[in-house]
CSV table of C-alpha atoms in Angstrom, one decimal:
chain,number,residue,atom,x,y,z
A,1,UNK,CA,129.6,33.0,69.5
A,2,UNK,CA,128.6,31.6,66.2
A,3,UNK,CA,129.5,28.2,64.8
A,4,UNK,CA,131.6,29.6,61.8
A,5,UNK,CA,134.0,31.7,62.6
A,6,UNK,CA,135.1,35.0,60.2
A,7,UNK,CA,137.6,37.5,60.4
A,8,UNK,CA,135.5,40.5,62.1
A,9,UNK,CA,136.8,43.0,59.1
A,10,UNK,CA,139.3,43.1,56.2
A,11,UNK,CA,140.4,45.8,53.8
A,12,UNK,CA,141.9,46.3,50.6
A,13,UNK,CA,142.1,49.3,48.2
A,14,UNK,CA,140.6,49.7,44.7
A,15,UNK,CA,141.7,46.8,42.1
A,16,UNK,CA,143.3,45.2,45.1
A,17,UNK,CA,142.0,40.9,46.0
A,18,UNK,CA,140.6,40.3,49.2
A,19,UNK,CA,139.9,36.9,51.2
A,20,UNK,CA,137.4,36.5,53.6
A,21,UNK,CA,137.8,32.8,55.5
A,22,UNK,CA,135.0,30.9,57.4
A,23,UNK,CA,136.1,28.1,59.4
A,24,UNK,CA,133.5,25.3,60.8
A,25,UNK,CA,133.7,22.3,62.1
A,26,UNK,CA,133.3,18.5,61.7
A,27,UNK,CA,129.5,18.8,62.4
A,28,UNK,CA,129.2,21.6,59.4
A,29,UNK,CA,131.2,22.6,56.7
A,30,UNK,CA,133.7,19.5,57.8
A,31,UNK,CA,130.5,16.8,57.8
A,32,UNK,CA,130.3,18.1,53.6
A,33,UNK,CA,127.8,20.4,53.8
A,34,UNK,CA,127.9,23.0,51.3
A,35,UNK,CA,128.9,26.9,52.3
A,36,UNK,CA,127.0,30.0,50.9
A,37,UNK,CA,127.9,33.4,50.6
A,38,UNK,CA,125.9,36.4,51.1
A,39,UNK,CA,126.8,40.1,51.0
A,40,UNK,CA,124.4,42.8,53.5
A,41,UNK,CA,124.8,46.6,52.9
A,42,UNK,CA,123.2,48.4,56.3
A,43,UNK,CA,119.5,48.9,55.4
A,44,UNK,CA,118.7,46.7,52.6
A,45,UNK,CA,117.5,42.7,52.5
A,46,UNK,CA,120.8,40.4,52.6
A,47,UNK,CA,122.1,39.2,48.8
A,48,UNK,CA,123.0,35.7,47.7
A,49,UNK,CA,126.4,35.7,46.3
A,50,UNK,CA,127.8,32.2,46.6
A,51,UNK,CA,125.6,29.0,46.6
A,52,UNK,CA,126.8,25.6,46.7
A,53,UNK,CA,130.1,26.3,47.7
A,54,UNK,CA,131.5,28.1,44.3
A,55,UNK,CA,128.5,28.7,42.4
A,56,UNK,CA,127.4,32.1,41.2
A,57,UNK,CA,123.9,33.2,41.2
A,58,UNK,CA,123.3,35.1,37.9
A,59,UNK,CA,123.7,38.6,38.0
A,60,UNK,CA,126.8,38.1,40.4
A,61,UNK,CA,129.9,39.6,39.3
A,62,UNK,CA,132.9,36.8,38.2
A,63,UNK,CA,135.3,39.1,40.3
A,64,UNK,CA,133.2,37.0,43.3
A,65,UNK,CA,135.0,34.0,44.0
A,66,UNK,CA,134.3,30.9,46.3
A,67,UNK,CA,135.8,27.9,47.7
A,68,UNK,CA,135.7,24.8,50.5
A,69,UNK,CA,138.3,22.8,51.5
A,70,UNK,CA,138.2,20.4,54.9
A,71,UNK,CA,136.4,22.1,57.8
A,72,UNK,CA,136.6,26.0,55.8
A,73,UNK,CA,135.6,28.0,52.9
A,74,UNK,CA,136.5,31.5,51.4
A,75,UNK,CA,135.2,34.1,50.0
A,76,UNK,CA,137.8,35.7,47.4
A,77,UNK,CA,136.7,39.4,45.4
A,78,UNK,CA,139.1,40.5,43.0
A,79,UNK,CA,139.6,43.7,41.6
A,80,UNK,CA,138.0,46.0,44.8
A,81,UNK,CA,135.5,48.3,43.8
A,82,UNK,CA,134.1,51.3,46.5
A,83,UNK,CA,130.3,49.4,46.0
A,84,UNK,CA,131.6,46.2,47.2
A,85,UNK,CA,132.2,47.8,50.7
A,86,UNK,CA,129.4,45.7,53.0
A,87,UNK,CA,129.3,43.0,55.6
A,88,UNK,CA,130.1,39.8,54.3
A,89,UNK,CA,128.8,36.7,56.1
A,90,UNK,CA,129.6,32.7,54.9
A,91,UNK,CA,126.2,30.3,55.8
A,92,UNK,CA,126.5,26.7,56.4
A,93,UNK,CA,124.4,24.1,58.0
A,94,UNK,CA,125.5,22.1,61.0
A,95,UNK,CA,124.0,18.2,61.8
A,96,UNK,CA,125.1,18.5,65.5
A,97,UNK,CA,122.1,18.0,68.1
A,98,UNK,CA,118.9,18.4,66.1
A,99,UNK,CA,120.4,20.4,63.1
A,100,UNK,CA,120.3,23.7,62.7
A,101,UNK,CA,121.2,26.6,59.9
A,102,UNK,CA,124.3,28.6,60.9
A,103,UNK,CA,126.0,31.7,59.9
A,104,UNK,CA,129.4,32.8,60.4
A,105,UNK,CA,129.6,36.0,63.1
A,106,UNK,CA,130.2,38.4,59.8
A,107,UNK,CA,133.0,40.1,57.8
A,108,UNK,CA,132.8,43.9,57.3
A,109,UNK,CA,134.8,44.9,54.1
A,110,UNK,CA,136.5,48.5,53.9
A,111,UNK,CA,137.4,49.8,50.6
A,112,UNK,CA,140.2,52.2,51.6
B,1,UNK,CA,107.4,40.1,41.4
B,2,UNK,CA,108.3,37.7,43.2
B,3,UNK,CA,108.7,38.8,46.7
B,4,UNK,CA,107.9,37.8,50.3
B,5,UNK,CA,106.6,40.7,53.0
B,6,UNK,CA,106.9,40.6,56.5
B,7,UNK,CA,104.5,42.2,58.9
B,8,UNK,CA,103.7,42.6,62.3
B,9,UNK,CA,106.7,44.0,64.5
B,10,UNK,CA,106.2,46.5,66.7
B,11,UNK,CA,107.4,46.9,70.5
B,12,UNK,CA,106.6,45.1,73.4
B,13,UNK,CA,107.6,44.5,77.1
B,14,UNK,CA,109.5,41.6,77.9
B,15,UNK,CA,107.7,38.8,78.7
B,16,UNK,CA,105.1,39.3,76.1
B,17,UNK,CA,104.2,37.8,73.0
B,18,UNK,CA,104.1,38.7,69.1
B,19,UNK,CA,103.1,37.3,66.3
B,20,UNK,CA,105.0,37.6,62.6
B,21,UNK,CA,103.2,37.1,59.2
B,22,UNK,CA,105.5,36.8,56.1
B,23,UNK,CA,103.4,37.3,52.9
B,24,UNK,CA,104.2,35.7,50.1
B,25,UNK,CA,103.7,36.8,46.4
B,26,UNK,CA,104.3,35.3,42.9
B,27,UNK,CA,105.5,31.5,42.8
B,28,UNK,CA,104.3,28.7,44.3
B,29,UNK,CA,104.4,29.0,48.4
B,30,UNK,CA,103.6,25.5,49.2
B,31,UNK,CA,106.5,23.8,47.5
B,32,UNK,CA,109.5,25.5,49.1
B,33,UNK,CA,110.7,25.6,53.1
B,34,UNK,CA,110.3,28.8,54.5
B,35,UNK,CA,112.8,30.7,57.3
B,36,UNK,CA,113.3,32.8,59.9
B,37,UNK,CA,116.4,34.8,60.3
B,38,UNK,CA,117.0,37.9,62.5
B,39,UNK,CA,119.8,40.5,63.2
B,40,UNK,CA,120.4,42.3,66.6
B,41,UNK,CA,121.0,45.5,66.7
B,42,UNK,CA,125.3,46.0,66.1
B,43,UNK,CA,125.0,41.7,65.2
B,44,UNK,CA,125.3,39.5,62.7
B,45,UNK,CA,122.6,37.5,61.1
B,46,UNK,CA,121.5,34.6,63.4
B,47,UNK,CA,119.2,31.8,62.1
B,48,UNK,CA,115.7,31.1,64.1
B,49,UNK,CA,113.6,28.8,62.7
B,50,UNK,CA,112.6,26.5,59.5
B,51,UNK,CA,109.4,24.7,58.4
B,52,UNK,CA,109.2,22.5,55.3
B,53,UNK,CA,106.8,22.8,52.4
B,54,UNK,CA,103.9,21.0,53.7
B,55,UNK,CA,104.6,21.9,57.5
B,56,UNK,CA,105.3,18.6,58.7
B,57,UNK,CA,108.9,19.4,59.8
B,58,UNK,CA,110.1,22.0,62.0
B,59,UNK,CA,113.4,22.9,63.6
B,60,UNK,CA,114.4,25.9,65.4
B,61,UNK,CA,117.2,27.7,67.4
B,62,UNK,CA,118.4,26.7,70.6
B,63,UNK,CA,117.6,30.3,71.8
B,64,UNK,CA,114.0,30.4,70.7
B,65,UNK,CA,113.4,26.6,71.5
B,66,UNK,CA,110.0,26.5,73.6
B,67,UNK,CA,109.2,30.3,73.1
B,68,UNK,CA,108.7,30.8,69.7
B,69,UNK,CA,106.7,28.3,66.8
B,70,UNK,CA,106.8,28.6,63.2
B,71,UNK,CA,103.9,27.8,61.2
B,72,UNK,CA,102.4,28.3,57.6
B,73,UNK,CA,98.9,28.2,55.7
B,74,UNK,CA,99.7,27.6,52.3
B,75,UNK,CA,96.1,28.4,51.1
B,76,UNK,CA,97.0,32.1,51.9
B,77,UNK,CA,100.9,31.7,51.2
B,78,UNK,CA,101.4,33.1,54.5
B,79,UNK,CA,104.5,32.2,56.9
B,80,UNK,CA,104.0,32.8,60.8
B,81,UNK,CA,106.5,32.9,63.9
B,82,UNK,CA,104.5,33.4,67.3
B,83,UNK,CA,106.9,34.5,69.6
B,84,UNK,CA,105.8,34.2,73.3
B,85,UNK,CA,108.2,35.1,76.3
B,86,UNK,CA,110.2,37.7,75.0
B,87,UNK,CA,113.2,38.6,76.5
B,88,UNK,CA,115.7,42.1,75.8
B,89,UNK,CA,117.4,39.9,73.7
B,90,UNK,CA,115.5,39.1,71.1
B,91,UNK,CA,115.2,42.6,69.8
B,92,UNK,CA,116.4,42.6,66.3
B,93,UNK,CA,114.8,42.8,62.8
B,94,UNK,CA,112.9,39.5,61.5
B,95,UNK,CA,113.3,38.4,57.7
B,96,UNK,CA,111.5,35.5,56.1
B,97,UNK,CA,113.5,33.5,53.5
B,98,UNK,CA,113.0,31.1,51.3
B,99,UNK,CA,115.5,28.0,51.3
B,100,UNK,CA,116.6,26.3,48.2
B,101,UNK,CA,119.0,23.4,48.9
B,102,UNK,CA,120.0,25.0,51.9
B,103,UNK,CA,120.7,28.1,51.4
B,104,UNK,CA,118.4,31.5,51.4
B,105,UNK,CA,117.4,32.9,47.8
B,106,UNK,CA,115.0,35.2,48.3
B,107,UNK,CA,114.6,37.5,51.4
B,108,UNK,CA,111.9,40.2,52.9
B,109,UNK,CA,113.2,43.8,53.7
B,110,UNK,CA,112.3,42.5,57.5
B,111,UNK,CA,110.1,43.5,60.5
B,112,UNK,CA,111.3,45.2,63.1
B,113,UNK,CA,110.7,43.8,66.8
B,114,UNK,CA,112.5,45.7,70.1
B,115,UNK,CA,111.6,44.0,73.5
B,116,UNK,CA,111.6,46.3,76.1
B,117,UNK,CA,112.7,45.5,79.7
């Protein structure tokens, strides 16, 4: 069970928006710590999409969206294209215990 | 380029050890904190360990606490996780990362490790 929480999958068609949601806790994304984004096609090294909450690495598209608000953040891609169909996964860091690095359990996007 | 490669996977019985070597190339090694991060077969990624620039801090995963130790040798720019009582479970592919400000910029293509029972 991971310590943020994602919507196993979403869909949406071509051109369509999509939100992907990542809900923490008072120990992570609720204690301010900043969320990041990463998008993982099967086979090949994970990609940084979204650091620091709403920032774009270059290179990233601008139909790559994010935002944190309270205890959760999103992940918002507009205008669906068949390349952006991949596993989606939000990354926080939680100062419970010792500390530790956490992911949320992963969001697999279908492009119908 | 810039680039980090992991090496040393391989497959071994449960209970055994392994050791992981994350080669780095092209910037400067010793400055940044280096990770580990795996993904189980069917899983999602799961954090595993963390070691700061100049090795004086480490922090690790409550599921690899007391089994497994990260270390590094920045005169070879070299990241290490010995792994020692494996278990089924740990099966998955390794990546080394490099953390800026918390989060992972720059990622390995992984090493593949499958504990068998």
């Amino acid at each position: 069970q991971s310590v943020l929480t994602q919507p196993p999958s979403v869909s949406g068609a071509p051109g369509q928006r999509v939100i992907i949601s990542c809900t923490g806790s008072s120990s992570s994304i609720g204690a301010g710590h900043d969320v990041h984004w990463y998008q993982h096609l099967p086979g090949t090294v994970p990609k940084l999409l979204i650091r620091g909450n709403n920032n774009r690495p270059s290179g990233v598209p601008d139909r790559f969206s994010g935002s944190k608000s309270g205890t959760s953040a999103s992940l918002a891609i507009t205008g669906l294209q068949a390349e952006d169909e991949a596993d989606y996964y939000c990354q926080s860091y939680d100062s419970s215990l010792s500390g530790s690095w956490v992911f949320g359990g992963g969001t697999r996007l279908t492009v119908l | 380029q810039v680039q980090l490669m992991e090496s040393g996977g391989g497959v071994v019985q449960a209970g055994g050890s392994l050791r992981l070597s994350c080669a780095a190339s092209r910037f400067a090694f010793g400055t940044y904190g280096m990770h580990w991060v795996r993904q189980g077969p069917g899983k999602g990624l799961e954090w595993v360990a963390f070691i700061r620039y100049a090795g004086g801090k480490k922090q690790s995963a409550e599921s690899v606490k007391g089994r497994f130790t990260i270390s590094r040798d920045n005169s070879k720019n070299t990241l290490y996780l010995q792994m020692n009582s494996l278990r089924p479970e740990d099966t998955a592919v390794y990546y080394c990362a490099r953390d800026l400000d918390g989060y992972f910029d720059l990622w390995g293509r992984g090493t593949l490790v499958t504990v068998s029972s």
